Short mmCIF file of C-alpha atoms and ligand atoms in Angstrom, two decimals:
data_model
loop_
_atom_site.label_atom_id
_atom_site.label_comp_id
_atom_site.label_asym_id
_atom_site.label_seq_id
_atom_site.Cartn_x
_atom_site.Cartn_y
_atom_site.Cartn_z
CA MET A 186 -32.85 13.00 3.62
CA ARG A 187 -32.30 16.75 4.26
CA VAL A 188 -35.42 18.05 5.77
CA GLU A 189 -36.95 20.81 3.89
CA SER A 190 -37.87 23.32 6.09
CA ILE A 191 -38.39 23.36 10.00
CA GLU A 192 -40.78 25.95 11.53
CA ALA A 193 -38.41 26.86 14.06
CA PRO A 194 -35.26 28.45 12.01
CA ARG A 195 -31.96 28.01 14.27
CA HIS A 196 -28.80 29.63 13.53
CA ILE A 197 -25.86 27.23 13.23
CA LEU A 198 -22.28 28.08 13.50
CA CYS A 199 -20.33 25.38 12.17
CA VAL A 200 -16.48 25.96 13.45
CA PHE A 201 -13.82 23.76 12.02
CA PRO A 202 -10.75 23.84 14.37
CA ARG A 203 -6.89 24.83 13.85
CA TYR A 204 -4.87 22.08 12.66
CA THR A 205 -2.03 21.20 15.18
CA SER A 206 1.37 22.19 12.91
CA SER A 207 1.94 19.29 11.07
CA PHE A 208 4.12 18.19 8.02
CA GLY A 209 0.88 17.34 5.89
CA THR A 210 -0.75 20.71 6.00
CA PHE A 211 2.26 22.54 4.21
CA GLU A 212 1.84 25.55 6.38
CA TYR A 213 5.57 26.79 5.47
CA SER A 214 4.50 26.86 1.92
CA TYR A 215 1.75 29.36 2.51
CA PRO A 216 3.97 32.33 2.57
CA LEU A 217 4.92 31.78 -1.06
CA THR A 218 1.34 31.52 -2.40
CA ASP A 219 -1.32 34.19 -3.28
CA GLY A 220 -2.77 34.13 -0.07
CA VAL A 221 -3.58 30.46 0.62
CA GLN A 222 -3.89 30.18 4.32
CA ALA A 223 -5.19 26.54 5.01
CA PHE A 224 -5.14 23.00 3.43
CA MET A 225 -8.25 21.72 2.42
CA PRO A 226 -12.00 22.74 2.78
CA PRO A 227 -13.31 20.31 5.40
CA GLN A 228 -15.82 18.02 3.65
CA GLY A 229 -17.72 16.86 6.67
CA LEU A 230 -18.70 20.00 8.25
CA LEU A 231 -19.63 21.64 4.73
CA LEU A 232 -21.75 18.32 4.34
CA ILE A 233 -23.95 18.93 7.53
CA ALA A 234 -23.82 22.51 6.82
CA ALA A 235 -25.80 21.44 3.37
CA TYR A 236 -27.92 19.11 5.00
CA LEU A 237 -29.38 21.34 7.46
CA PRO A 238 -32.92 22.32 7.00
CA GLU A 239 -33.06 24.85 4.16
CA ASN A 240 -34.53 27.60 6.36
CA TRP A 241 -31.87 27.66 8.91
CA PRO A 242 -29.17 30.18 8.27
CA VAL A 243 -25.65 28.95 8.49
CA ARG A 244 -22.34 30.36 9.02
CA PHE A 245 -18.89 28.32 8.69
CA VAL A 246 -15.88 29.27 10.26
CA ASP A 247 -12.31 27.78 9.29
CA GLU A 248 -9.95 29.14 12.19
CA ASN A 249 -7.29 27.87 9.97
CA ILE A 250 -8.38 31.27 8.39
CA ARG A 251 -9.64 33.33 10.95
CA ALA A 252 -11.04 32.53 14.33
CA ALA A 253 -14.50 32.73 15.40
CA THR A 254 -15.59 36.06 16.82
CA LYS A 255 -17.82 37.40 19.86
CA GLU A 256 -19.86 38.46 16.88
CA ASP A 257 -20.02 34.68 15.33
CA PHE A 258 -21.05 33.51 18.77
CA GLU A 259 -23.70 36.16 19.31
CA TRP A 260 -25.37 35.37 15.88
CA ALA A 261 -25.58 31.70 16.77
CA GLU A 262 -27.90 29.69 18.46
CA ALA A 263 -25.98 26.78 18.13
CA VAL A 264 -22.14 25.60 17.46
CA PHE A 265 -21.41 22.48 15.36
CA VAL A 266 -17.66 21.35 15.38
CA SER A 267 -15.98 18.70 14.11
CA GLY A 268 -12.33 17.61 13.49
CA MET A 269 -9.66 14.52 13.69
CA HIS A 270 -7.71 13.52 17.06
CA ILE A 271 -5.26 15.94 16.44
CA GLN A 272 -7.36 18.72 16.56
CA ARG A 273 -8.97 17.44 19.99
CA GLN A 274 -7.61 20.17 22.28
CA GLN A 275 -8.88 23.04 19.72
CA MET A 276 -12.25 21.36 19.37
CA ASN A 277 -12.34 21.69 23.50
CA ASP A 278 -11.64 24.95 23.36
CA ILE A 279 -14.26 26.21 20.81
CA CYS A 280 -16.66 24.07 22.95
CA ARG A 281 -15.49 26.36 26.04
CA ARG A 282 -15.97 29.58 24.37
CA ALA A 283 -19.16 28.85 22.69
CA HIS A 284 -20.35 27.88 26.40
CA ALA A 285 -19.24 31.27 27.56
CA PHE A 286 -22.29 32.41 25.10
CA ASP A 287 -24.30 29.44 26.84
CA LEU A 288 -24.98 28.06 23.25
CA PRO A 289 -25.40 24.28 22.87
CA VAL A 290 -22.49 22.54 21.17
CA ALA A 291 -22.64 19.62 19.03
CA ILE A 292 -19.58 17.43 18.01
CA GLY A 293 -19.47 15.28 14.95
CA GLY A 294 -16.85 13.80 12.64
CA PRO A 295 -14.18 11.16 12.95
CA SER A 296 -12.88 11.64 16.40
CA VAL A 297 -15.80 11.60 18.51
CA SER A 298 -16.78 8.85 16.55
CA ALA A 299 -14.04 6.81 17.65
CA CYS A 300 -13.49 8.27 21.58
CA PRO A 301 -16.62 9.74 22.58
CA ASP A 302 -14.94 9.93 26.09
CA TYR A 303 -12.57 12.69 24.54
CA TYR A 304 -15.52 15.36 24.74
CA PRO A 305 -16.92 15.38 28.16
CA SER A 306 -17.74 19.23 27.76
CA PHE A 307 -19.80 19.04 24.74
CA ASP A 308 -23.72 18.96 24.71
CA TYR A 309 -24.41 16.87 21.74
CA LEU A 310 -22.13 14.06 21.01
CA HIS A 311 -22.79 13.01 16.91
CA VAL A 312 -21.20 9.63 17.01
CA GLY A 313 -21.22 7.72 13.24
CA GLU A 314 -22.14 9.16 9.79
CA LEU A 315 -24.81 11.22 8.68
CA GLY A 316 -28.04 9.34 9.25
CA ASP A 317 -30.79 9.07 12.00
CA ALA A 318 -28.52 10.62 14.47
CA THR A 319 -28.14 13.80 12.49
CA ASP A 320 -31.79 14.01 11.93
CA GLU A 321 -32.55 13.56 15.66
CA LEU A 322 -29.82 16.44 16.43
CA VAL A 323 -31.90 18.64 14.14
CA ALA A 324 -35.14 17.79 15.36
CA ARG A 325 -34.03 18.19 18.92
CA LEU A 326 -32.53 21.73 18.57
CA ALA A 327 -35.64 22.66 16.65
CA ARG A 328 -37.77 22.03 19.59
CA ASP A 329 -35.36 23.39 22.22
CA CYS A 330 -32.38 25.13 21.53
CA SER A 331 -31.34 25.78 25.15
CA ARG A 332 -28.12 23.81 26.51
CA PRO A 333 -29.52 20.01 27.86
CA GLU A 334 -29.15 19.46 31.38
CA ARG A 335 -26.55 16.82 30.54
CA GLN A 336 -24.78 15.56 27.60
CA VAL A 337 -26.58 13.96 25.05
CA VAL A 338 -25.50 10.92 22.85
CA LEU A 339 -26.68 10.43 19.18
CA THR A 340 -25.82 7.15 17.42
CA THR A 341 -26.49 6.71 13.68
CA ASN A 342 -27.74 3.50 13.09
CA ASP A 343 -29.27 4.30 9.94
CA ARG A 344 -26.58 5.95 7.42
CA VAL A 345 -27.96 8.03 5.03
CA PRO A 346 -26.68 6.42 1.25
CA MET A 347 -24.08 8.64 0.11
CA THR A 348 -26.36 8.96 -3.38
CA GLU A 349 -28.27 11.03 -1.21
CA PHE A 350 -25.78 13.17 0.00
CA PRO A 351 -26.20 16.90 -0.39
CA ILE A 352 -23.48 18.85 -2.40
CA PRO A 353 -21.09 20.19 0.26
CA ALA A 354 -21.83 23.84 0.98
CA TYR A 355 -18.64 24.73 -0.67
CA GLU A 356 -20.14 28.65 -0.91
CA LEU A 357 -19.99 28.84 2.28
CA ALA A 358 -16.20 28.63 2.69
CA GLU A 359 -13.49 31.14 1.08
CA MET A 360 -11.92 28.68 -1.78
CA LYS A 361 -9.33 30.95 -2.41
CA ARG A 362 -7.75 30.46 0.89
CA TYR A 363 -7.09 26.75 0.41
CA LEU A 364 -4.15 25.09 -1.20
CA LEU A 365 -6.33 21.86 -2.39
CA GLY A 366 -10.02 21.44 -2.92
CA SER A 367 -11.41 18.05 -1.60
CA ILE A 368 -14.06 16.07 -2.70
CA GLN A 369 -15.02 12.35 -1.27
CA TYR A 370 -16.32 9.41 -3.86
CA SER A 371 -16.33 6.68 -1.54
CA SER A 372 -16.05 5.86 1.99
CA GLY A 373 -14.49 2.60 4.08
CA CYS A 374 -12.01 0.47 2.65
CA PRO A 375 -11.66 -3.57 2.18
CA TYR A 376 -8.68 -4.30 3.54
CA GLN A 377 -7.84 -4.44 7.33
CA CYS A 378 -4.33 -2.89 7.78
CA GLU A 379 -3.49 -3.29 11.67
CA PHE A 380 -3.07 0.28 12.40
CA CYS A 381 -5.66 1.74 10.30
CA ASP A 382 -9.15 2.98 11.86
CA ILE A 383 -10.99 3.20 8.66
CA PRO A 384 -12.51 -0.31 8.40
CA GLY A 385 -13.66 -0.10 11.94
CA LEU A 386 -14.89 3.05 11.67
CA TYR A 387 -16.47 3.31 8.36
CA GLY A 388 -16.77 -0.47 6.91
CA ARG A 389 -15.10 -3.01 4.30
CA ASN A 390 -17.56 -2.43 1.90
CA PRO A 391 -16.86 1.07 0.04
CA ARG A 392 -20.29 2.97 0.02
CA LEU A 393 -20.23 5.28 -2.94
CA LYS A 394 -21.42 8.79 -4.38
CA SER A 395 -22.82 8.47 -8.18
CA PRO A 396 -20.50 9.93 -10.86
CA GLN A 397 -23.14 12.68 -11.44
CA GLN A 398 -22.72 13.77 -7.97
CA ILE A 399 -19.35 14.16 -8.55
CA ILE A 400 -19.00 16.06 -11.50
CA ALA A 401 -21.76 18.48 -10.08
CA GLU A 402 -19.45 19.04 -7.00
CA ILE A 403 -16.36 19.75 -8.95
CA GLU A 404 -18.69 22.03 -11.05
CA LYS A 405 -19.40 23.76 -7.72
CA LEU A 406 -15.72 24.01 -6.49
CA ARG A 407 -15.20 25.31 -9.55
CA ASP A 408 -17.74 28.00 -9.33
CA CYS A 409 -16.65 28.59 -5.74
CA GLY A 410 -13.17 29.57 -6.77
CA MET A 411 -11.14 26.58 -6.74
CA THR A 412 -8.88 26.14 -9.98
CA ASP A 413 -6.34 24.34 -9.28
CA THR A 414 -6.14 20.81 -7.46
CA ILE A 415 -8.94 18.71 -6.24
CA TYR A 416 -7.89 15.89 -3.62
CA PHE A 417 -10.19 12.76 -3.68
CA VAL A 418 -10.32 12.30 0.23
CA ASP A 419 -11.47 8.84 -0.27
CA ASP A 420 -9.26 6.49 2.02
CA ASN A 421 -8.56 4.05 -1.14
CA PHE A 422 -9.72 5.38 -4.58
CA ILE A 423 -9.84 1.88 -5.92
CA GLY A 424 -11.46 0.53 -2.81
CA ASN A 425 -14.07 -0.41 -5.06
CA ARG A 426 -12.24 -0.71 -8.33
CA LYS A 427 -15.35 -0.94 -10.57
CA ALA A 428 -16.64 2.50 -9.10
CA ALA A 429 -13.16 3.99 -10.07
CA VAL A 430 -13.65 2.82 -13.69
CA ASP A 431 -17.26 3.71 -13.73
CA LEU A 432 -16.24 7.55 -12.54
CA LEU A 433 -12.89 7.83 -14.97
CA PRO A 434 -14.80 8.43 -18.38
CA HIS A 435 -17.05 11.27 -16.64
CA LEU A 436 -13.94 12.84 -15.37
CA ILE A 437 -12.02 12.84 -18.64
CA GLU A 438 -15.15 14.00 -20.45
CA TRP A 439 -15.57 16.99 -17.92
CA GLN A 440 -12.14 17.85 -18.37
CA LYS A 441 -12.08 18.07 -22.16
CA LYS A 442 -15.16 20.07 -21.92
CA ASN A 443 -13.72 22.43 -19.69
CA GLY A 444 -10.09 22.55 -20.86
CA TYR A 445 -8.43 20.44 -18.41
CA VAL A 446 -8.86 23.86 -15.50
CA MET A 447 -8.61 20.89 -12.86
CA ARG A 448 -6.09 18.39 -11.58
CA PHE A 449 -6.72 15.61 -9.29
CA ALA A 450 -5.02 13.47 -6.79
CA CYS A 451 -6.39 10.85 -4.35
CA GLU A 452 -5.13 8.04 -2.19
CA ALA A 453 -4.69 4.70 -3.19
CA THR A 454 -2.98 1.33 -2.51
CA LEU A 455 -0.09 0.57 -4.10
CA ASN A 456 -1.41 -2.54 -5.98
CA ILE A 457 -3.14 0.47 -8.13
CA ALA A 458 0.29 -0.53 -10.34
CA LYS A 459 -1.20 -3.73 -11.09
CA ARG A 460 -3.95 -1.91 -13.04
CA PRO A 461 -2.87 -0.21 -16.02
CA GLU A 462 -6.53 0.20 -17.38
CA ILE A 463 -7.41 2.24 -14.52
CA LEU A 464 -3.77 4.07 -14.51
CA GLU A 465 -4.29 4.78 -18.19
CA LYS A 466 -7.75 6.56 -17.46
CA MET A 467 -6.59 8.47 -14.62
CA ARG A 468 -3.74 9.82 -16.78
CA GLU A 469 -6.52 10.90 -19.22
CA ALA A 470 -8.76 12.72 -16.42
CA PHE A 471 -5.41 14.44 -15.55
CA PHE A 472 -4.74 12.65 -11.89
CA VAL A 473 -1.02 14.31 -10.85
CA THR A 474 -0.33 12.58 -7.53
CA ILE A 475 -1.73 9.11 -5.64
CA PHE A 476 -0.93 8.97 -2.07
CA CYS A 477 0.28 5.51 -1.16
CA GLY A 478 0.63 4.02 2.25
CA ILE A 479 3.82 2.30 1.37
CA GLU A 480 4.58 2.28 5.19
CA THR A 481 7.73 0.37 5.17
CA PRO A 482 9.83 -0.98 2.34
CA ASP A 483 10.21 -4.38 4.58
CA PRO A 484 8.39 -7.12 3.57
CA ASP A 485 8.15 -9.26 6.97
CA ALA A 486 7.12 -5.79 8.35
CA LEU A 487 4.15 -5.35 5.72
CA LYS A 488 3.09 -9.08 6.64
CA ALA A 489 2.85 -8.32 9.95
CA MET A 490 0.64 -5.46 9.86
CA HIS A 491 -1.45 -7.34 7.19
CA LYS A 492 -0.64 -4.95 4.37
CA ASP A 493 0.48 -7.54 2.36
CA HIS A 494 -1.35 -6.21 -0.75
CA ASN A 495 1.69 -3.63 -0.86
CA MET A 496 3.43 -6.80 -1.90
CA MET A 497 1.52 -7.65 -5.08
CA VAL A 498 4.15 -6.02 -7.08
CA PRO A 499 7.86 -5.29 -5.90
CA ILE A 500 7.38 -1.55 -4.28
CA LEU A 501 9.85 0.00 -6.39
CA GLU A 502 8.14 -1.16 -9.75
CA GLY A 503 5.29 -0.36 -8.56
CA VAL A 504 6.30 3.35 -7.95
CA ARG A 505 7.93 3.43 -11.39
CA THR A 506 4.84 1.85 -12.94
CA ILE A 507 2.63 4.95 -11.40
CA ASN A 508 4.91 7.41 -12.48
CA SER A 509 5.04 6.16 -15.94
CA TYR A 510 1.67 7.20 -16.11
CA GLY A 511 2.73 10.81 -15.20
CA MET A 512 1.72 10.51 -11.64
CA GLU A 513 3.99 11.41 -8.81
CA VAL A 514 3.65 9.00 -5.49
CA VAL A 515 3.64 10.36 -2.24
CA SER A 516 4.42 7.65 0.22
CA GLY A 517 3.63 7.09 4.35
CA ILE A 518 6.16 5.67 6.40
CA ILE A 519 5.81 4.53 9.55
CA MET A 520 8.81 3.86 12.00
CA GLY A 521 8.77 2.03 15.58
CA LEU A 522 7.28 -1.01 14.31
CA ASP A 523 7.83 -4.34 15.92
CA THR A 524 9.71 -5.60 13.12
CA ASP A 525 12.22 -2.40 12.93
CA LYS A 526 15.74 -3.18 13.57
CA PRO A 527 18.88 -1.19 14.48
CA GLY A 528 19.37 -0.78 10.80
CA THR A 529 15.88 0.31 9.68
CA GLY A 530 16.34 3.96 9.15
CA ALA A 531 19.31 3.34 7.01
CA ALA A 532 17.44 0.79 5.03
CA LEU A 533 14.69 3.75 4.81
CA LEU A 534 17.06 6.33 3.20
CA SER A 535 18.03 3.47 0.78
CA PHE A 536 14.42 3.20 -0.31
CA ILE A 537 13.86 6.99 -0.47
CA GLU A 538 17.34 7.54 -2.80
CA GLU A 539 15.81 4.78 -4.87
CA SER A 540 12.34 5.36 -5.04
CA ARG A 541 12.94 8.97 -5.98
CA ILE A 542 9.74 9.74 -4.09
CA PRO A 543 10.00 13.43 -2.98
CA LEU A 544 7.37 13.69 -0.47
CA LEU A 545 7.10 11.14 2.46
CA THR A 546 5.18 11.51 5.61
CA ILE A 547 7.61 9.62 7.79
CA ASN A 548 5.74 9.14 11.38
CA LEU A 549 6.14 7.15 14.39
CA LEU A 550 3.66 4.21 14.69
CA GLN A 551 0.81 5.51 16.74
CA ALA A 552 -1.99 3.19 18.03
CA LEU A 553 -5.67 4.45 17.10
CA PRO A 554 -8.48 3.29 19.35
CA LYS A 555 -10.81 1.00 17.64
CA THR A 556 -7.84 -0.56 15.45
CA PRO A 557 -6.51 -4.27 15.88
CA LEU A 558 -3.23 -2.61 16.57
CA TRP A 559 -4.85 -0.87 19.67
CA ASP A 560 -6.28 -3.87 20.87
CA ARG A 561 -3.17 -6.18 20.52
CA LEU A 562 -0.98 -3.41 22.10
CA GLU A 563 -3.53 -3.44 25.02
CA ARG A 564 -3.20 -7.04 25.60
CA GLU A 565 0.18 -7.06 25.91
CA LYS A 566 -0.01 -4.12 27.97
CA ARG A 567 2.16 -2.02 25.60
CA LEU A 568 0.09 1.05 25.69
CA ILE A 569 1.42 4.09 27.24
CA LEU A 570 -1.85 6.39 27.58
CA ASP A 571 -0.29 8.74 30.60
CA ASP A 572 3.06 10.19 29.35
CA ASP A 573 2.47 13.76 27.30
CA GLY A 574 6.28 13.73 27.30
CA ARG A 575 6.00 11.19 24.50
CA ASP A 576 5.44 11.38 20.62
CA SER A 577 3.55 7.94 20.64
CA ASN A 578 1.73 5.85 22.80
CA VAL A 579 3.37 2.61 21.87
CA ASP A 580 5.82 0.88 23.93
CA PHE A 581 7.74 -0.05 21.10
CA LEU A 582 10.32 -2.89 21.43
CA LEU A 583 13.02 -1.04 20.32
CA PRO A 584 14.21 1.68 23.12
CA TYR A 585 12.00 4.95 22.46
CA ASP A 586 14.91 6.93 22.32
CA ASP A 587 16.47 4.81 19.78
CA VAL A 588 13.58 4.91 17.78
CA LEU A 589 13.03 8.88 18.11
CA ALA A 590 16.71 9.43 17.03
CA ALA A 591 16.36 7.48 13.94
CA TRP A 592 13.50 9.26 13.00
CA LYS A 593 14.88 12.69 13.45
CA LYS A 594 18.12 11.56 11.51
CA CYS A 595 15.61 10.33 8.45
CA MET A 596 13.78 13.53 8.32
CA GLU A 597 16.90 15.53 8.38
CA ALA A 598 18.55 13.46 5.69
CA ALA A 599 15.85 12.92 3.46
CA TYR A 600 15.05 16.70 3.27
CA GLN A 601 18.49 18.14 2.85
CA PRO A 602 17.89 20.40 0.07
CA GLU A 603 20.24 18.84 -2.49
CA ARG A 604 18.64 15.41 -1.99
CA LEU A 605 14.85 16.34 -2.20
CA TYR A 606 15.72 18.81 -4.87
CA ALA A 607 17.48 15.70 -6.69
CA ARG A 608 14.46 14.01 -6.27
CA PHE A 609 11.95 16.37 -7.78
CA LEU A 610 14.37 16.84 -10.76
CA TYR A 611 13.76 13.13 -11.27
CA GLN A 612 10.38 13.59 -11.14
CA CYS A 613 10.21 16.41 -13.61
CA ASP A 614 12.62 14.63 -16.38
CA TYR A 615 10.54 10.99 -15.79
CA THR A 616 7.16 11.93 -14.20
CA TYR A 617 5.73 15.13 -15.09
CA ALA A 618 7.11 14.17 -18.75
CA ASN A 619 4.88 11.72 -18.75
CA ARG A 620 1.78 13.59 -18.21
CA LEU A 621 -1.08 14.07 -20.55
CA LYS A 622 -0.09 17.36 -22.90
CA VAL A 623 -3.37 19.25 -22.17
CA PRO A 624 -3.85 22.00 -24.38
CA VAL A 625 -3.61 25.79 -23.30
CA SER A 626 -7.26 26.35 -23.15
CA PRO A 627 -8.96 29.85 -22.50
CA GLU A 628 -10.06 28.64 -19.41
CA LEU A 629 -6.40 28.13 -18.33
CA LYS A 630 -5.07 31.37 -19.93
CA THR A 631 -7.23 33.56 -17.66
CA TRP A 632 -5.83 36.70 -16.01
CA ALA A 633 -6.26 35.22 -12.54
CA ASN A 634 -4.32 32.29 -13.20
CA ILE A 635 -1.37 34.36 -14.92
CA ARG A 636 -1.75 37.00 -11.83
CA ARG A 637 -1.62 34.03 -9.62
CA GLY A 638 1.74 32.57 -10.98
CA LEU A 639 3.33 35.81 -11.43
CA ILE A 640 2.65 36.61 -7.58
CA MET A 641 4.00 32.85 -6.26
CA LEU A 642 6.95 33.61 -8.86
CA ARG A 643 7.75 36.92 -7.15
CA ASN A 644 7.13 35.65 -3.66
CA ILE A 645 9.45 32.26 -4.31
CA ILE A 646 12.41 34.43 -5.97
CA TRP A 647 12.28 36.80 -2.82
CA LYS A 648 12.07 34.69 -0.14
CA VAL A 649 13.69 31.48 -1.75
CA GLY A 650 15.92 32.75 -4.16
CA ILE A 651 17.03 36.09 -2.54
CA LEU A 652 16.48 35.48 1.23
CA GLY A 653 16.46 31.77 1.65
CA ASP A 654 19.74 29.68 3.14
CA TYR A 655 19.63 26.99 0.30
CA LYS A 656 19.37 29.41 -2.42
CA ARG A 657 22.35 27.39 -4.18
CA VAL A 658 20.14 24.52 -4.48
CA PHE A 659 17.27 26.36 -5.58
CA TRP A 660 18.84 28.43 -8.23
CA LYS A 661 20.63 25.38 -9.95
CA PHE A 662 16.96 23.82 -9.92
CA ALA A 663 15.40 26.83 -11.15
CA LEU A 664 17.56 28.05 -13.80
CA GLY A 665 16.85 24.34 -15.30
CA ARG A 666 13.56 24.62 -15.50
CA LEU A 667 13.46 27.74 -16.84
CA ARG A 668 15.84 26.75 -19.72
CA HIS A 669 13.07 23.74 -20.14
CA ARG A 670 10.63 27.07 -20.33
CA ASP A 671 8.74 24.71 -17.42
CA ILE A 672 7.37 27.08 -14.94
CA GLU A 673 4.91 24.57 -13.79
CA GLY A 674 7.48 22.14 -12.94
CA LEU A 675 9.16 25.16 -11.11
CA LEU A 676 6.29 26.76 -9.09
CA GLY A 677 4.91 22.97 -7.99
CA PRO A 678 8.01 21.62 -6.52
CA VAL A 679 9.88 24.75 -5.02
CA LEU A 680 6.41 25.43 -3.11
CA ILE A 681 6.46 22.13 -1.72
CA ALA A 682 10.08 21.74 -1.01
CA HIS A 683 10.32 24.64 1.01
CA HIS A 684 7.72 23.16 3.38
CA LEU A 685 9.41 20.08 3.65
CA ILE A 686 12.90 21.58 4.07
CA VAL A 687 11.53 24.09 7.22
CA PHE A 688 9.37 21.24 8.83
CA ALA A 689 12.06 18.39 8.37
CA ARG A 690 14.53 21.19 9.95
CA LYS A 691 12.13 21.48 12.89
CA ALA A 692 11.61 18.07 13.33
CA SER A 693 15.10 17.06 13.78
CA SER A 694 15.84 19.63 15.92
CA GLY A 695 12.86 18.28 18.21
CA GLN A 696 10.45 21.45 17.57
CA GLN A 697 8.07 19.39 15.87
CA ASN A 698 6.54 16.06 17.25
CA ALA A 699 6.95 12.83 15.73
CA SER A 700 3.80 10.94 15.49
CA ASN A 701 1.45 12.98 13.50
CA TYR A 702 -0.33 10.22 11.84
CA SER A 703 -3.32 12.36 10.50
CA LEU A 704 -0.71 13.15 7.56
CA ARG A 705 -2.42 10.78 5.78
CA LEU A 706 -4.44 13.60 4.53
CA ARG A 707 -7.72 11.41 5.11
CA GLU A 708 -11.35 13.05 5.91
CA ALA A 709 -14.21 11.08 6.41
CA SER A 710 -18.23 11.25 5.29
CA VAL A 711 -19.31 11.91 8.62
CA PRO A 712 -20.98 15.04 9.54
CA ALA A 713 -19.10 18.25 10.71
CA GLU A 714 -15.66 17.02 9.57
S1 LIG B 120 -4.32 1.80 5.74
FE1 LIG B 120 -5.63 2.61 3.48
S2 LIG B 120 -5.40 0.15 2.63
FE2 LIG B 120 -4.98 -0.27 4.97
S3 LIG B 120 -7.23 -0.43 5.91
FE3 LIG B 120 -6.44 1.74 5.81
S4 LIG B 120 -7.16 2.84 4.05
FE4 LIG B 120 -7.39 0.69 4.07
#
């Protein structure tokens, strides 16, 4: 439980590291918006900020928005950092900068929890979730805020129940600078997909907040300036189906009372398609997108990776069912699996055409520590840990160059403007058309919303419609949407499509790496993430 106050107040600087340029952070969309600079507010770091003793001043800096300054470090007495594996270099860099001011630096979050060895320079390692290790860290800093002589590793044995989590300190973040709001309802997942570290890190029995906590968080996000889409960062929204069923009526009621000012998105397993009662309620709550880790359309591959639950309904049928409730499917795809054959790339492209999914994060297989995949490849001596020139640490069964070439070809073909816009057009006609028709409430008709839409429209017309090199495709789509008076169906897809097109071009020309597994957009209920 949060310590109310501790006699020796400490100034804590929480710094969230920059993301490496990636497919999943939509950075090429930002110039089309009204000032977005970052993807989602980091749940964990804002959670720890809220958990600290109430008389400890906290400053939060997201280096995706601005770098921590000399003044920030001079103000601070200790620095907290967190992030995922792909932010490793940036986290170590923050540590180096903080040490230049002789500040103690603590690191928490999913990366250090899985791989403490990655962070030899930090003074405190916080391994695991919010709990007794957090309390011990606070107690140590309260006693003595100088740098310890050697690294101290604090591991959580006794976790704080999620029902006792404070609301993340969203007030410290510049909410308007984020593309999406984020919220966490549960932690953990009951499945055991071979490549995934979630069950190993957070358990198979999902832990939960209460619906009342979630409503309070949504209200706080709104009060702090978030007015668009809130992403449930839970690794599997239906990891505990009963919990999802319990939450949805609260979301529906809140949306009705508040003029449907928010849209929701989440991650869930594809077998959600077998739960019409959940999908119907999600539609009513105005969920608009579900990220499904489809991973591969090949049944043999799904079996091999222990993701059989994706086959509970035929994949294309599952996607169509979700679409019929007004929700677009975003899909994760992995290439470089042991079951891949020379024709895998072509099969994947056919699947993309058939499924009409516009947005798929296509990555090369990467083995994460603390996963069954890591253990198997280690046994088979197929982990490659000393070659920075590769985009994956897996020794594929097919030649590496062939796998990489297939990936590049898929990226290039899948995100050709004509093909991508055709898939978005399908979504407009068949998916978005199934969405709840929400009333244009006074909460939606605000001057701020109108201004925002106009700025985006201006940017899109100028940067894509006039200066862009795929303007013919854009105008064909845009004029169609305008004829339908569908401004929303115009802005959303164009914004996302621009990022996908630009990123894919860089990827296929070798300027982006191919194993950004962190694109699954997951975050975790650990401190300082
Ligand atoms: S990939 Fe998804 S379904 Fe599989 S274990 Fe991880 S979180 Fe669960």
